[in-house]
Structures are given as C-alpha cells and as structure tokens.
PDB file of C-alpha atoms in Angstrom:
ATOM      1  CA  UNK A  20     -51.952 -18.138  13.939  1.00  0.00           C
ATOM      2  CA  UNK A  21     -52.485 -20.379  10.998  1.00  0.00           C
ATOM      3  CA  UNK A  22     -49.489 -20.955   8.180  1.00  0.00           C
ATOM      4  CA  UNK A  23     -50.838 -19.595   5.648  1.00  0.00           C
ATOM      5  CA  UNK A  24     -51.173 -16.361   7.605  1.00  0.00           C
ATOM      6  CA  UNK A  25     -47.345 -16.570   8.397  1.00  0.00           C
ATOM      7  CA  UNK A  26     -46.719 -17.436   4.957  1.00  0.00           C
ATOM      8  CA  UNK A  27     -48.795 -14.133   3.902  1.00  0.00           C
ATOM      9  CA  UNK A  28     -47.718 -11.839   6.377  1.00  0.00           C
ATOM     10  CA  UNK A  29     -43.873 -12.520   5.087  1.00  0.00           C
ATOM     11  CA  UNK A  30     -45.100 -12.169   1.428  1.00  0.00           C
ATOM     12  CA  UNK A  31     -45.816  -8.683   2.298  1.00  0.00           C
ATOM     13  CA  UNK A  32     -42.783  -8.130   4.352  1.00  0.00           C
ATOM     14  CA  UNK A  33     -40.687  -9.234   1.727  1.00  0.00           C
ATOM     15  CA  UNK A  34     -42.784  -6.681  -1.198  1.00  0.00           C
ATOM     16  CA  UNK A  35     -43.024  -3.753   1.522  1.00  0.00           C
ATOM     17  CA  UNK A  36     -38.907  -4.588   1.509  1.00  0.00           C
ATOM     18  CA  UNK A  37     -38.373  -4.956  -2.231  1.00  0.00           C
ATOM     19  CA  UNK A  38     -40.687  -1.386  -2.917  1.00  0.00           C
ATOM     20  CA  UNK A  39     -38.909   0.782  -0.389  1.00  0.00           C
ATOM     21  CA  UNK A  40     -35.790   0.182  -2.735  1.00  0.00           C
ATOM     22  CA  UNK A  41     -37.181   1.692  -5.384  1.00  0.00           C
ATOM     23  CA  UNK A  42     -37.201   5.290  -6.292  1.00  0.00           C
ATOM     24  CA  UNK A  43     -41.001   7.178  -6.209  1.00  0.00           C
ATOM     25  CA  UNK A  44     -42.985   7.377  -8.472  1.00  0.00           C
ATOM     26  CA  UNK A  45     -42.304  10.500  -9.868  1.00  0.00           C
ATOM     27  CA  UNK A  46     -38.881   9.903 -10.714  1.00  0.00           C
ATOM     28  CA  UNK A  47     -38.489   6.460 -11.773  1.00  0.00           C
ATOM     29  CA  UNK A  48     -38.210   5.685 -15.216  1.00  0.00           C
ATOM     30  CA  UNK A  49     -41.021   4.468 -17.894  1.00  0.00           C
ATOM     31  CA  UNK A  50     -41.101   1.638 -19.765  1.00  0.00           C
ATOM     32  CA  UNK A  51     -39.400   3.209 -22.716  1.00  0.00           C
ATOM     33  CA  UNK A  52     -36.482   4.020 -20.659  1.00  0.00           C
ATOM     34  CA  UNK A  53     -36.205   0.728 -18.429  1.00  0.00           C
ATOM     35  CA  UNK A  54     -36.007  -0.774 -21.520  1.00  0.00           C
ATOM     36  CA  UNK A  55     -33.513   1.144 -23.500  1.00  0.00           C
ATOM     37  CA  UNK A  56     -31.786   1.296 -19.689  1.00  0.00           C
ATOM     38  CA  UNK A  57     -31.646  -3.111 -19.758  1.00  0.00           C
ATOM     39  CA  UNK A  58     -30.786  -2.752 -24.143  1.00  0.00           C
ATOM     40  CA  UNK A  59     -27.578  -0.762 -23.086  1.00  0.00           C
ATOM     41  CA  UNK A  60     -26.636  -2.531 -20.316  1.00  0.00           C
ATOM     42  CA  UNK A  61     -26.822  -5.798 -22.081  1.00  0.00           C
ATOM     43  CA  UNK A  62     -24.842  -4.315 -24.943  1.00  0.00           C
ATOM     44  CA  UNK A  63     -21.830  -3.108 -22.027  1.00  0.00           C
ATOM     45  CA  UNK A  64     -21.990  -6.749 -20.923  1.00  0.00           C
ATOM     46  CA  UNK A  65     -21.100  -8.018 -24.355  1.00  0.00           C
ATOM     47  CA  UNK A  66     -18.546  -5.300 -24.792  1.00  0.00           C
ATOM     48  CA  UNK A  67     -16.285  -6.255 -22.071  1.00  0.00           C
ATOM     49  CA  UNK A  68     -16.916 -10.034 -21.737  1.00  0.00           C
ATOM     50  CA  UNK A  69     -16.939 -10.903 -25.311  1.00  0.00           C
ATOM     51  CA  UNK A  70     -13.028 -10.263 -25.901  1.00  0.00           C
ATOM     52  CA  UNK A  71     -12.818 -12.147 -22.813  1.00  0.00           C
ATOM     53  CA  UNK A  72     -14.286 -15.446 -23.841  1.00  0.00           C
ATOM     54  CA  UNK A  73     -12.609 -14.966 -27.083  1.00  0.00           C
ATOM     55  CA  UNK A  74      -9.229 -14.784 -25.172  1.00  0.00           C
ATOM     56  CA  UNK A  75     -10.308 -18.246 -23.332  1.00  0.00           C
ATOM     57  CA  UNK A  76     -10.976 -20.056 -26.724  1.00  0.00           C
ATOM     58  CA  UNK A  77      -7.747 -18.383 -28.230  1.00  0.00           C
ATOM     59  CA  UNK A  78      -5.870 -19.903 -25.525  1.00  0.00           C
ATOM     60  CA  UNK A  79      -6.625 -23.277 -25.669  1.00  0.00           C
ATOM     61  CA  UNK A  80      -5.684 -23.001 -30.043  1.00  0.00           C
ATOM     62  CA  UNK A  81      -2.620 -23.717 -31.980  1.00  0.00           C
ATOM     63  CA  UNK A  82      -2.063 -21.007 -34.700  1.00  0.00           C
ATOM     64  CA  UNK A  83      -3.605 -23.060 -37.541  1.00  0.00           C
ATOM     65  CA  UNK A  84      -6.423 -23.231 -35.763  1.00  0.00           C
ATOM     66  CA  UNK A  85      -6.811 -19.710 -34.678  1.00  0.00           C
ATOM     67  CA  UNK A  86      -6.611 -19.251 -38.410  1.00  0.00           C
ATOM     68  CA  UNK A  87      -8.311 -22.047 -39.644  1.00  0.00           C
ATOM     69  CA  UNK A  88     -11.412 -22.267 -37.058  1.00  0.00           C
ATOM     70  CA  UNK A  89     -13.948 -19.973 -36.202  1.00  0.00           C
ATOM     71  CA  UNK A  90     -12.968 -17.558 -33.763  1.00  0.00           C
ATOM     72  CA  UNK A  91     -15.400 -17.567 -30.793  1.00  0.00           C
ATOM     73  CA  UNK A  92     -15.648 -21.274 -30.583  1.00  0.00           C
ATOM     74  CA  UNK A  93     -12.549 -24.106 -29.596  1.00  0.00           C
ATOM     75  CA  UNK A  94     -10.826 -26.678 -31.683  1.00  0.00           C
ATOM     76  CA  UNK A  95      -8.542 -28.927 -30.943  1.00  0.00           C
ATOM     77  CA  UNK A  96      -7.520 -28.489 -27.050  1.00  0.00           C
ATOM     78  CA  UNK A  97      -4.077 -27.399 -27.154  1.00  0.00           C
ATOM     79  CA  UNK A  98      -3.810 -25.964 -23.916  1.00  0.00           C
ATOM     80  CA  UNK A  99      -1.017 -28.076 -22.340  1.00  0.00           C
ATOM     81  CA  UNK A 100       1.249 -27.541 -25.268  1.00  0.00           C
ATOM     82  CA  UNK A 101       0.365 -24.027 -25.117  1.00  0.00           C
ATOM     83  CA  UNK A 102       1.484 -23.687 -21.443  1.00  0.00           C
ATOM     84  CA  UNK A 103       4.476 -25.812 -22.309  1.00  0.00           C
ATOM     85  CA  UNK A 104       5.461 -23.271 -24.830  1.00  0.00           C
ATOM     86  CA  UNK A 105       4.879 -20.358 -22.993  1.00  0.00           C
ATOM     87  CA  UNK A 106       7.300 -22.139 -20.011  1.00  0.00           C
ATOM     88  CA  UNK A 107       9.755 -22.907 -22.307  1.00  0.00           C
ATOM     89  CA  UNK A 108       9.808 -20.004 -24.546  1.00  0.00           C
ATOM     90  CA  UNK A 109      10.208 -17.428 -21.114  1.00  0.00           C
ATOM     91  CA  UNK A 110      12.906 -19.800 -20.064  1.00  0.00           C
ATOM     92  CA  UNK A 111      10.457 -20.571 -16.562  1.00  0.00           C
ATOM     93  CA  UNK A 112      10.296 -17.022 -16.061  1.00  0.00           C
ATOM     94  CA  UNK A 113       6.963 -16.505 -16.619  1.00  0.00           C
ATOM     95  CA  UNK A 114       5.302 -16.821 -12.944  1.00  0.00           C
ATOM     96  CA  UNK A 115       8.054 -14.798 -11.915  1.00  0.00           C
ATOM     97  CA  UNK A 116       7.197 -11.779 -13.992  1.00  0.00           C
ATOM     98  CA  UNK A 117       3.883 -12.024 -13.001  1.00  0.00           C
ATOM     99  CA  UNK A 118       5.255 -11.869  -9.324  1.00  0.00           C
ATOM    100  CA  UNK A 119       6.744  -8.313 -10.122  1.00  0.00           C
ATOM    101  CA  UNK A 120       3.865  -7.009 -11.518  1.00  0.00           C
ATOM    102  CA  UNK A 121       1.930  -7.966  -8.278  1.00  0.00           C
ATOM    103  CA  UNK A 122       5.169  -6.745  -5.838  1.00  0.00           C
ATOM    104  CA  UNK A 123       5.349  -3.016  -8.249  1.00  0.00           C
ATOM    105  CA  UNK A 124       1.575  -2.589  -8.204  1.00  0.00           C
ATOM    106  CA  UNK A 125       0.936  -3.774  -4.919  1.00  0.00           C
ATOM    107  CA  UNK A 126       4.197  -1.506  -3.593  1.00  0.00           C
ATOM    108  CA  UNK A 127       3.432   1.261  -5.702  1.00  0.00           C
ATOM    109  CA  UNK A 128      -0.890   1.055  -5.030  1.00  0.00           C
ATOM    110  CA  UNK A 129       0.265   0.949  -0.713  1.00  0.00           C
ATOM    111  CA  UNK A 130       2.905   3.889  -0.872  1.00  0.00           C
ATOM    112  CA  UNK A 131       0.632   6.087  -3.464  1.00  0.00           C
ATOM    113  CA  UNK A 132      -2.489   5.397  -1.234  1.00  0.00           C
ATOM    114  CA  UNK A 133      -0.711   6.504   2.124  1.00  0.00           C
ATOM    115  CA  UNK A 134       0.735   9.342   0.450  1.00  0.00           C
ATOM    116  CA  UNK A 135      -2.461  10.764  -1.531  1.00  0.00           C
ATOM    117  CA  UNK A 136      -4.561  10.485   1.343  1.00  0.00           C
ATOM    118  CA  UNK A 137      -2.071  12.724   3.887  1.00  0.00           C
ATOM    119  CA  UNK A 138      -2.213  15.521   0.996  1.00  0.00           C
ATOM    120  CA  UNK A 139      -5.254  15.280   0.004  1.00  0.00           C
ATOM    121  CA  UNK A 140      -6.470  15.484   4.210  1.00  0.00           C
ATOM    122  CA  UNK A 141      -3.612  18.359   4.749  1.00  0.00           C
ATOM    123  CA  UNK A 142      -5.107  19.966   1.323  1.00  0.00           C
ATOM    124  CA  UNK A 143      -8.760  19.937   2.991  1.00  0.00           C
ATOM    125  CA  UNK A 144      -8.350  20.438   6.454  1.00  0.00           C
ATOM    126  CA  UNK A 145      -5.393  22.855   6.982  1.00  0.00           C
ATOM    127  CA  UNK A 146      -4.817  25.981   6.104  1.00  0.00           C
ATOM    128  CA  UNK A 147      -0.931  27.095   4.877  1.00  0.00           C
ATOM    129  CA  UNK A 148       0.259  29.544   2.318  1.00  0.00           C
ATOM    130  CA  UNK A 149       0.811  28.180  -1.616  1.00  0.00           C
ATOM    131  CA  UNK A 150      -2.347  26.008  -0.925  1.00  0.00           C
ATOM    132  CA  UNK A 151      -4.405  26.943  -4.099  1.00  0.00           C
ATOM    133  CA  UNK A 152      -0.895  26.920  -6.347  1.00  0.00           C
ATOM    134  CA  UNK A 153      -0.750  23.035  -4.830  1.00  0.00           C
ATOM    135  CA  UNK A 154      -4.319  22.703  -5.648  1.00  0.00           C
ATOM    136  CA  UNK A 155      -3.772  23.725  -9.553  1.00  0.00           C
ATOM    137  CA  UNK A 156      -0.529  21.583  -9.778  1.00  0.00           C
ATOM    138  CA  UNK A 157      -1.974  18.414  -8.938  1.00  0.00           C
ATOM    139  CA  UNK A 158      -5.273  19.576 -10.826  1.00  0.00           C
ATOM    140  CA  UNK A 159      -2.754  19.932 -13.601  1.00  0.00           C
ATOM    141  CA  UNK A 160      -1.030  16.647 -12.860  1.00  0.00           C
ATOM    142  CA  UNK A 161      -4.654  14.869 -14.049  1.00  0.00           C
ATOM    143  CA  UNK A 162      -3.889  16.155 -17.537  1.00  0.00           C
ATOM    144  CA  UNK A 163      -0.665  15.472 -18.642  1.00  0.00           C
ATOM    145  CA  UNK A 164      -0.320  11.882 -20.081  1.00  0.00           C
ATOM    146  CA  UNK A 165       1.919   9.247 -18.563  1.00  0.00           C
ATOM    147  CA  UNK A 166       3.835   8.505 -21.626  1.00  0.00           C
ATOM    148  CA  UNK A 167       4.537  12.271 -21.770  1.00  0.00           C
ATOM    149  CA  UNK A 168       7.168  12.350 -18.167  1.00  0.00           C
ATOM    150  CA  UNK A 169       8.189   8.680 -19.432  1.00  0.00           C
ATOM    151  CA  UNK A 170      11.668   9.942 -20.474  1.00  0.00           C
ATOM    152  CA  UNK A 171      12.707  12.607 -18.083  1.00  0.00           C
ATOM    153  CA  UNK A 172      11.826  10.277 -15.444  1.00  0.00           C
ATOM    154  CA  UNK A 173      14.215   8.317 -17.167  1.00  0.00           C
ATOM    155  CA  UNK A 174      17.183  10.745 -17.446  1.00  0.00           C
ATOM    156  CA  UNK A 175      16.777  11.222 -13.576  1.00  0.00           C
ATOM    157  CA  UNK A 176      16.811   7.432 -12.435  1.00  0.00           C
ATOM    158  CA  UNK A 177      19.588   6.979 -14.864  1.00  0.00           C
ATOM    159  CA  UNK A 178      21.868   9.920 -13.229  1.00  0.00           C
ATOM    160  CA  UNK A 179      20.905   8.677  -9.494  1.00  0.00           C
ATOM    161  CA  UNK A 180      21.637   4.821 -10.560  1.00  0.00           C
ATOM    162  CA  UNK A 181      18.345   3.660 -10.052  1.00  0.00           C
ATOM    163  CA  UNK A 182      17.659   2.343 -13.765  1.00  0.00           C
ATOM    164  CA  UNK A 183      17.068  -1.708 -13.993  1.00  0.00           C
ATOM    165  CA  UNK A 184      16.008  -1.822 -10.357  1.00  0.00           C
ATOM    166  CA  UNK A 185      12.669  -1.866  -8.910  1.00  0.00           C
ATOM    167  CA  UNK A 186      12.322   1.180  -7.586  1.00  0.00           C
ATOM    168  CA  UNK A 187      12.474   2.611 -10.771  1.00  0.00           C
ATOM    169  CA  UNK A 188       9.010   1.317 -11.109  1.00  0.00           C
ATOM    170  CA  UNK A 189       7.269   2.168  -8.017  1.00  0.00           C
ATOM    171  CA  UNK A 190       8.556   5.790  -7.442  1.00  0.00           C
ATOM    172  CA  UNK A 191       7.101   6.923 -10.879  1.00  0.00           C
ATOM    173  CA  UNK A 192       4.468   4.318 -10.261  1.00  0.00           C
ATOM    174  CA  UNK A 193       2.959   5.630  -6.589  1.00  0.00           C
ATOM    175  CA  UNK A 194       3.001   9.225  -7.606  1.00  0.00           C
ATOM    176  CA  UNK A 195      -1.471   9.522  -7.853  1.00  0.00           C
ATOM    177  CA  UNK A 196      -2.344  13.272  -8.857  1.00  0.00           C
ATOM    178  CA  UNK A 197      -6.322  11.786  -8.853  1.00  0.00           C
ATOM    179  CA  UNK A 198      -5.197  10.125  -5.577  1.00  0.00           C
ATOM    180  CA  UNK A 199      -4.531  13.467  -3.838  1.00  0.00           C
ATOM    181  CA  UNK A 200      -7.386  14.778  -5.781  1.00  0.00           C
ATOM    182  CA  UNK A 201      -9.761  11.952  -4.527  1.00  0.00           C
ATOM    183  CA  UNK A 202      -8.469  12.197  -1.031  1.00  0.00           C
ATOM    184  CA  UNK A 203      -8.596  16.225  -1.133  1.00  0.00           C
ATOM    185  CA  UNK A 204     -12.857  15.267  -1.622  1.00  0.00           C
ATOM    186  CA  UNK A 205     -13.272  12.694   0.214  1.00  0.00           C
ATOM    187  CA  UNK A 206     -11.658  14.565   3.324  1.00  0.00           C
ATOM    188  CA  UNK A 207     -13.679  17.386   2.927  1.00  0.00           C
ATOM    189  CA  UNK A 208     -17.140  15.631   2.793  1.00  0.00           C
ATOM    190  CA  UNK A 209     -15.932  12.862   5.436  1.00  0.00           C
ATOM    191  CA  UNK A 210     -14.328  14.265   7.771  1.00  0.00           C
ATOM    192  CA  UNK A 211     -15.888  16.450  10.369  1.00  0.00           C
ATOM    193  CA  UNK A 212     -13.736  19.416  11.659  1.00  0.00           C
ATOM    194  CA  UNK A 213     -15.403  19.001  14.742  1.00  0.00           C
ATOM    195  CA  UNK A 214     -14.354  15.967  15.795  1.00  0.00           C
ATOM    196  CA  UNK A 215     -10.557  16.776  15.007  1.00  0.00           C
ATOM    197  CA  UNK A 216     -11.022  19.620  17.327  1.00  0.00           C
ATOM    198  CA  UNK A 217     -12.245  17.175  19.764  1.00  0.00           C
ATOM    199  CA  UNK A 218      -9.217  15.471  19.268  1.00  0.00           C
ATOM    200  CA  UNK A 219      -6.707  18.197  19.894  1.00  0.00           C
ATOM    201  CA  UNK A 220      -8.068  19.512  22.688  1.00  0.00           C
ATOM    202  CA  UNK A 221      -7.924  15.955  24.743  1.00  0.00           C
ATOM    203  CA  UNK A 222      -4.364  16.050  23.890  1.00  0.00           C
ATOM    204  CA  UNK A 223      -3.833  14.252  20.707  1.00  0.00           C
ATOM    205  CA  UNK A 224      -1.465  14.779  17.795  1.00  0.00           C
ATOM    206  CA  UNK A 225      -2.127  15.606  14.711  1.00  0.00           C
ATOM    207  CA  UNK A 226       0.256  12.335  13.647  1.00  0.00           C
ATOM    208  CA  UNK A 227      -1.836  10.031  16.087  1.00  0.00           C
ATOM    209  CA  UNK A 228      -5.111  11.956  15.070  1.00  0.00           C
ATOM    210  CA  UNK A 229      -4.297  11.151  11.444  1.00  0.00           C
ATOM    211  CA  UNK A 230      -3.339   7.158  11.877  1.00  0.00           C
ATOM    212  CA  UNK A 231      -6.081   6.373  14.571  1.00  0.00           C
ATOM    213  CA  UNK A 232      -9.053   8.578  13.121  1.00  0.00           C
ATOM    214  CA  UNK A 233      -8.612   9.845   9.755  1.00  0.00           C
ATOM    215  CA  UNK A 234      -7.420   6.495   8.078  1.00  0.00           C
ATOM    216  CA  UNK A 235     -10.307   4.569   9.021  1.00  0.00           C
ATOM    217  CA  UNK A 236     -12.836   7.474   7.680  1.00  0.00           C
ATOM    218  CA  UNK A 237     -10.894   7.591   4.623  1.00  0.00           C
ATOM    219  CA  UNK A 238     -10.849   3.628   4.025  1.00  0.00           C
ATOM    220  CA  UNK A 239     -13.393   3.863   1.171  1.00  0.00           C
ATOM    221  CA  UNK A 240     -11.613   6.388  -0.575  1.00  0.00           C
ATOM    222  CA  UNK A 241      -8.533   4.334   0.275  1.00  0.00           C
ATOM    223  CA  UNK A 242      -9.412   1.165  -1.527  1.00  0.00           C
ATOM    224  CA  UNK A 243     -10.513   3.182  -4.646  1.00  0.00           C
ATOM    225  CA  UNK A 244      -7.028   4.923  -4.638  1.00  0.00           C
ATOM    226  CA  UNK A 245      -5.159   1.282  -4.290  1.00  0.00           C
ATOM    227  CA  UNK A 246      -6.893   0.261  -7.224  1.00  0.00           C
ATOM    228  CA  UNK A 247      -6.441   2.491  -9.376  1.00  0.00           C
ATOM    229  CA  UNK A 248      -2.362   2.934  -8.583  1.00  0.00           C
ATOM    230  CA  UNK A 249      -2.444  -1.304  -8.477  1.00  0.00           C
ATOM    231  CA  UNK A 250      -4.547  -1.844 -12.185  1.00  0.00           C
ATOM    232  CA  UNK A 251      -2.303   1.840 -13.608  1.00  0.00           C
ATOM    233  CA  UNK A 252       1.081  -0.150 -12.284  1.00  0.00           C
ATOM    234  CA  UNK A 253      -0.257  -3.587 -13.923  1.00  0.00           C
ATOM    235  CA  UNK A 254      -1.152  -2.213 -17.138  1.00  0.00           C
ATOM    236  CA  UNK A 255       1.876   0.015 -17.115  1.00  0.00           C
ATOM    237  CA  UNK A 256       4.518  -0.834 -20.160  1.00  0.00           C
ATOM    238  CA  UNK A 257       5.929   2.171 -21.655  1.00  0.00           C
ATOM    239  CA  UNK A 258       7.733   2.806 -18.272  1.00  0.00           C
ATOM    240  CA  UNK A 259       8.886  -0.843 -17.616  1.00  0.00           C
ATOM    241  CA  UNK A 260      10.310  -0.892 -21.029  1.00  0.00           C
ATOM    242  CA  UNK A 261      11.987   1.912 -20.509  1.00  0.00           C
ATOM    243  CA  UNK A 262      13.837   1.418 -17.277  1.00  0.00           C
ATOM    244  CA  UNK A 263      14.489  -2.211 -17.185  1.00  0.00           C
ATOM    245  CA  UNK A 264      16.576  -4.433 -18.997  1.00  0.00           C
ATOM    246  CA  UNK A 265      17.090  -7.660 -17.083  1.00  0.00           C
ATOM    247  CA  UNK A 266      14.890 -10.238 -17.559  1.00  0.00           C
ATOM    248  CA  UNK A 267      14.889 -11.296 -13.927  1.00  0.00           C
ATOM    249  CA  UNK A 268      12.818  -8.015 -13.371  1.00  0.00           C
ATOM    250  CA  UNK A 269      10.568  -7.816 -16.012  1.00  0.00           C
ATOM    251  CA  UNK A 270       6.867  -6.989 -15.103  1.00  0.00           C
ATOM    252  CA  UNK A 271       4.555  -9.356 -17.025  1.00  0.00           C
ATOM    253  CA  UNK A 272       3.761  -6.668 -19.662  1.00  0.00           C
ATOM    254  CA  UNK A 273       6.502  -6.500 -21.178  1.00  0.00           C
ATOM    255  CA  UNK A 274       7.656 -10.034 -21.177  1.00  0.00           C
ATOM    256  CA  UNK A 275       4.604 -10.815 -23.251  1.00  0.00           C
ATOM    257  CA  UNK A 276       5.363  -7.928 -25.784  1.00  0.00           C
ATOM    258  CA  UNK A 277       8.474  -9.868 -26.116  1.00  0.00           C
ATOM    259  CA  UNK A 278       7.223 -12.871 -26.537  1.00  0.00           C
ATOM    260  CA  UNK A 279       5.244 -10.914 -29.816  1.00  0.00           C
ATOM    261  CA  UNK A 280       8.061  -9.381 -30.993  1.00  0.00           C
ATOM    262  CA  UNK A 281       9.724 -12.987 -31.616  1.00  0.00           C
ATOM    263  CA  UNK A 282       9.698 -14.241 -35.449  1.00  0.00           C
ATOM    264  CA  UNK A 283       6.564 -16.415 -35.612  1.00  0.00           C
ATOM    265  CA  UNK A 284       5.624 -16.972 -31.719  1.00  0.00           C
ATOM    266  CA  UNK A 285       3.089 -19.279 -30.784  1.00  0.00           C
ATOM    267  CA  UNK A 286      -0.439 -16.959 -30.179  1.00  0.00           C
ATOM    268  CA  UNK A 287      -2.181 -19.639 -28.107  1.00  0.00           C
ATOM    269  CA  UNK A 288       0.683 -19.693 -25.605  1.00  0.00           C
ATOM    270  CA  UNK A 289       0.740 -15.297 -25.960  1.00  0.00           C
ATOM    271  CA  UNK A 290      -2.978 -15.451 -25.131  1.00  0.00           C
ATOM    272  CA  UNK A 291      -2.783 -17.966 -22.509  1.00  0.00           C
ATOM    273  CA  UNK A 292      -0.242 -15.288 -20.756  1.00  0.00           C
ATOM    274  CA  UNK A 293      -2.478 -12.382 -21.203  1.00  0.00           C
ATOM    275  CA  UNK A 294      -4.948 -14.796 -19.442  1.00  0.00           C
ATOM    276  CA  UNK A 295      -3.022 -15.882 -16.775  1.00  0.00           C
ATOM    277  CA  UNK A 296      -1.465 -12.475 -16.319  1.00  0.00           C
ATOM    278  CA  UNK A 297      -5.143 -10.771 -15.511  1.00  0.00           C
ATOM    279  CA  UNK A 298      -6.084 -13.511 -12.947  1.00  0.00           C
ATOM    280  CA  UNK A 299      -4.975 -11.285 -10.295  1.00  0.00           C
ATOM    281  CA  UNK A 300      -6.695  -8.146 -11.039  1.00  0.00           C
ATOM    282  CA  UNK A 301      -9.641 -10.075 -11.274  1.00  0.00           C
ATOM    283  CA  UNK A 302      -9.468 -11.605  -8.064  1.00  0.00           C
ATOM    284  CA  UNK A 303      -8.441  -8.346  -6.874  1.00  0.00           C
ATOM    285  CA  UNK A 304     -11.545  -6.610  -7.857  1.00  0.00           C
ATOM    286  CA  UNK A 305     -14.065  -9.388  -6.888  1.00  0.00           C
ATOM    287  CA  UNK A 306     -12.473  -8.929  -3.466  1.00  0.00           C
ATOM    288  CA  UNK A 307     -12.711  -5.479  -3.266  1.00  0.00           C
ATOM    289  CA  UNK A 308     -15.217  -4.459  -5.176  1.00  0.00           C
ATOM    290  CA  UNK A 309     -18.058  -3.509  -2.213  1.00  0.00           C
ATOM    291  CA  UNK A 310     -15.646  -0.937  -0.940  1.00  0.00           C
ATOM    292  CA  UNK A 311     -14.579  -0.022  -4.927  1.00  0.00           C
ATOM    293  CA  UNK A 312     -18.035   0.964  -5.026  1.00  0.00           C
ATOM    294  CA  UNK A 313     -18.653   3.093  -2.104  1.00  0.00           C
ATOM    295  CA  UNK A 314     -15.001   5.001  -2.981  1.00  0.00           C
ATOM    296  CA  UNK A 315     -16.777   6.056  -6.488  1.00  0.00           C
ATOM    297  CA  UNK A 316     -19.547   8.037  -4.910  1.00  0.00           C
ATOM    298  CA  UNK A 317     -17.034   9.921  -2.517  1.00  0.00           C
ATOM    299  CA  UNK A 318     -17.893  13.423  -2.476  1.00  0.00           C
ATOM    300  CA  UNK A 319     -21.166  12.910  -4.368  1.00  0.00           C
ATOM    301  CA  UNK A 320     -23.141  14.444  -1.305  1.00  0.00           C
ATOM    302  CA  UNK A 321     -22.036  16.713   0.712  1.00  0.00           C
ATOM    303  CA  UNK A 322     -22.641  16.896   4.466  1.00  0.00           C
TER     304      UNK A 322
END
C-alpha cells in the first residue's frame, strides 16, 4: 500500500468522523441561521469578556488615568503601587479574606451538595406521606429571593450566638432548594429502581446503597450543585454584611465594598481586588467545567 493511499484513506476517516457529528440533513440549520447562530454568539463573547479586559486595564491605572485615558486601553503601569495600596489599605488582610470566601463557599458548596442530593434521591425513589407538600416547599424555596430571609436568618443566629462566626455563613449558605430540586431529577432519570432492588435483596443498606452506588451515579449532578452553592456563597454580600463584623472574618466581598465606601479610595487597587478575588472561580470552572456541562442536561432525556 502506497502513502498516498494511507494518506487518503485517513482523509476520509477523519471527514466520515467530522460528518457523523453533525445533525441530518433535515434538521440542521441554513445558512441564514448558522449565521445569525455565529452573529449572536460572537456578540455573548463580547458581552462577558469585554468588562473583563476592561477590569485588567483598570487595574494596572492610577485614578487620573482611569479618568484621563481611554478606557479599554493601559497607561502608565501602575500595577505594583496598586497592589501596594490594596496591601496596605486592608492592613495585609486581603489574601486572607479571599481565604474565607474559598473556606464558606467551598464548606457551604460540600455540605449543600451532600445534603441536596440525599433529598432529592429520598424525594425520587421513596415513597412516605407529606411527599408532594415537600415537593411544593422546596418548589417554593426557588422563588423567594435571598435578600428576602436575609434578616430573620439574622434574628435566629443572633439569639443562638452564632452571629460574627463562620457558621453563620455556611448554614444559610448550604441550604440549595434547586439543589434538592436538581437532585430530585437527576435521581429519577439516573437511577434505575432495579438495580437498588438488586441491592437490597443481596443484603445491602440503604446507607451503604446510597454512599457506594447512588453517589457515583449522581456525580454529574453533584458537580453542578457544588457550583452553584460555591459561585452563590462567593458572590454572596448582603448576608456577610449582615452577620459579620470582625475584620478577621470578612469574605472578600465585603472587604472590597469597604474599601469603596472609604473617602476617595484608590480604583486601580479596588479593581485589582475584584480581579484577584475571581481568580478562583475561574480556575474553578476551567477545572470543572466537562462535568458542569453534563450536570446541565440532567433530566433532559428520560430513560
């Protein structure tokens, strides 16, 4: 066999690859549509990565020149001086407030996770009396607003003594109504009532069942849970501001807003601490972003 015959025959290997990716004929889109399809697409990528670079170049400004200078381009590099300031100005605080927000989030996204998926699996695959009332409370829970429970939550961490600690920010923060809700689908479509009877009848638990089986047919679901509890605890700052007061256990959040509030602060060294303070998420999502994915579609086809 010749090379140029390999060469062919992996040219069509490769096409007969690339084509069986694609939907038929009768469904896939025209040209009209594949190219309003790449006009919006480009216009979401300019949505969210604009303010992004705009946040680099802000960071590396003084305030005259964030003023002065035209906004999506840089100036003068001030970046050490804006670092400087932001060290001094949170009295060396700063890393440590952004070690809070990743010990809440991180506490709250594993606690909510483990507890959304048991209800959501008990919701799905057992049967007990008040089910459908639990069903319409949690479906309830997805509408009512955070900011809304913000200060009875209060009241009731102030009369058990739990205000200015952490815990009054992961309780609140690993309660996950969608959690339940996502686990409640994702049970249902993923796992098979057959196999659970399979289970129980060679002699297994239902507390063994549920750590050794169930857990890793719910990891999908899992991730997409943890992330959403981790980025809702991040961006969290109503409830932070209302339970703590020291500033050894401030959550990033709101040490920036009162860096703000100060007469005059230093924007470069504000947005160079919005910056900083996102560089975990966004490792966070790169990491976990194949199984992000495969969480969204849970329950999108049943059977």
């Amino acid at each position: 066999m010749s090379a140029t015959t390999v060469i062919t025959a992996g040219v069509k290997k490769r096409r007969i690859a690339a084509s069986a990716d694609l939907p038929p004929r009768s469904i896939a889109p025209g040209p009209v549509a594949r190219t309003f399809g790449i006009i919006a697409l480009i216009v979401a990528l300019l949505y969210f990565l604009v303010p992004v670079f705009w946040v680099i170049v802000a960071s590396t400004k003084s305030n005259a020149d964030l003023t002065n200078t035209f906004g999506f381009w840089f100036a003068d590099w001030n970046l050490p001086a804006n670092y400087d300031s932001l060290m001094n100005w949170t009295q060396g605080n700063f890393w440590r407030w952004v070690g809070n927000s990743v010990l809440y989030s991180t506490a709250a996204g594993v606690i909510g996770t483990l507890f959304a998926v048991m209800a959501g699996y008990a919701i799905s695959k057992f049967a007990f009396p008040g089910k459908k009332i639990a069903v319409a409370v949690i479906m309830a829970g997805l509408l009512l607003p955070v900011a809304l429970l913000t200060v009875p939550l209060y009241m009731e961490f102030h009369a058990l003594g739990l205000t200015n600690t952490m815990w009054a920010i992961i309780i609140p923060s690993a309660v996950s109504p969608f959690g339940v809700f996502l686990g409640m689908v994702y049970a249902e479509s993923s796992v098979p009532t057959e196999l659970l009877e399979a289970a129980r009848i060679d002699g297994a638990g239902e507390v063994r069942i549920f750590f050794t089986i169930v857990l890793r047919l719910l990891s999908p679901a899992m991730v997409t849970i943890f992330l959403f509890i981790f980025v809702a605890t991040w961006n969290n700052f109503l409830l932070p501001l209302m339970m703590i007061s020291s500033p050894e256990l401030k959550p990033v959040t709101l040490g920036l807003y009162g860096m703000m509030s100060y007469f005059a602060p230093e924007k470069g060294a504000v947005m160079l601490g919005a910056l900083l303070g996102v560089v975990p998420l966004i490792i966070l999502f790169f990491t976990l972003q194949r199984y992000w994915r495969s969480g969204l579609a849970a329950g999108a086809v049943k059977g």
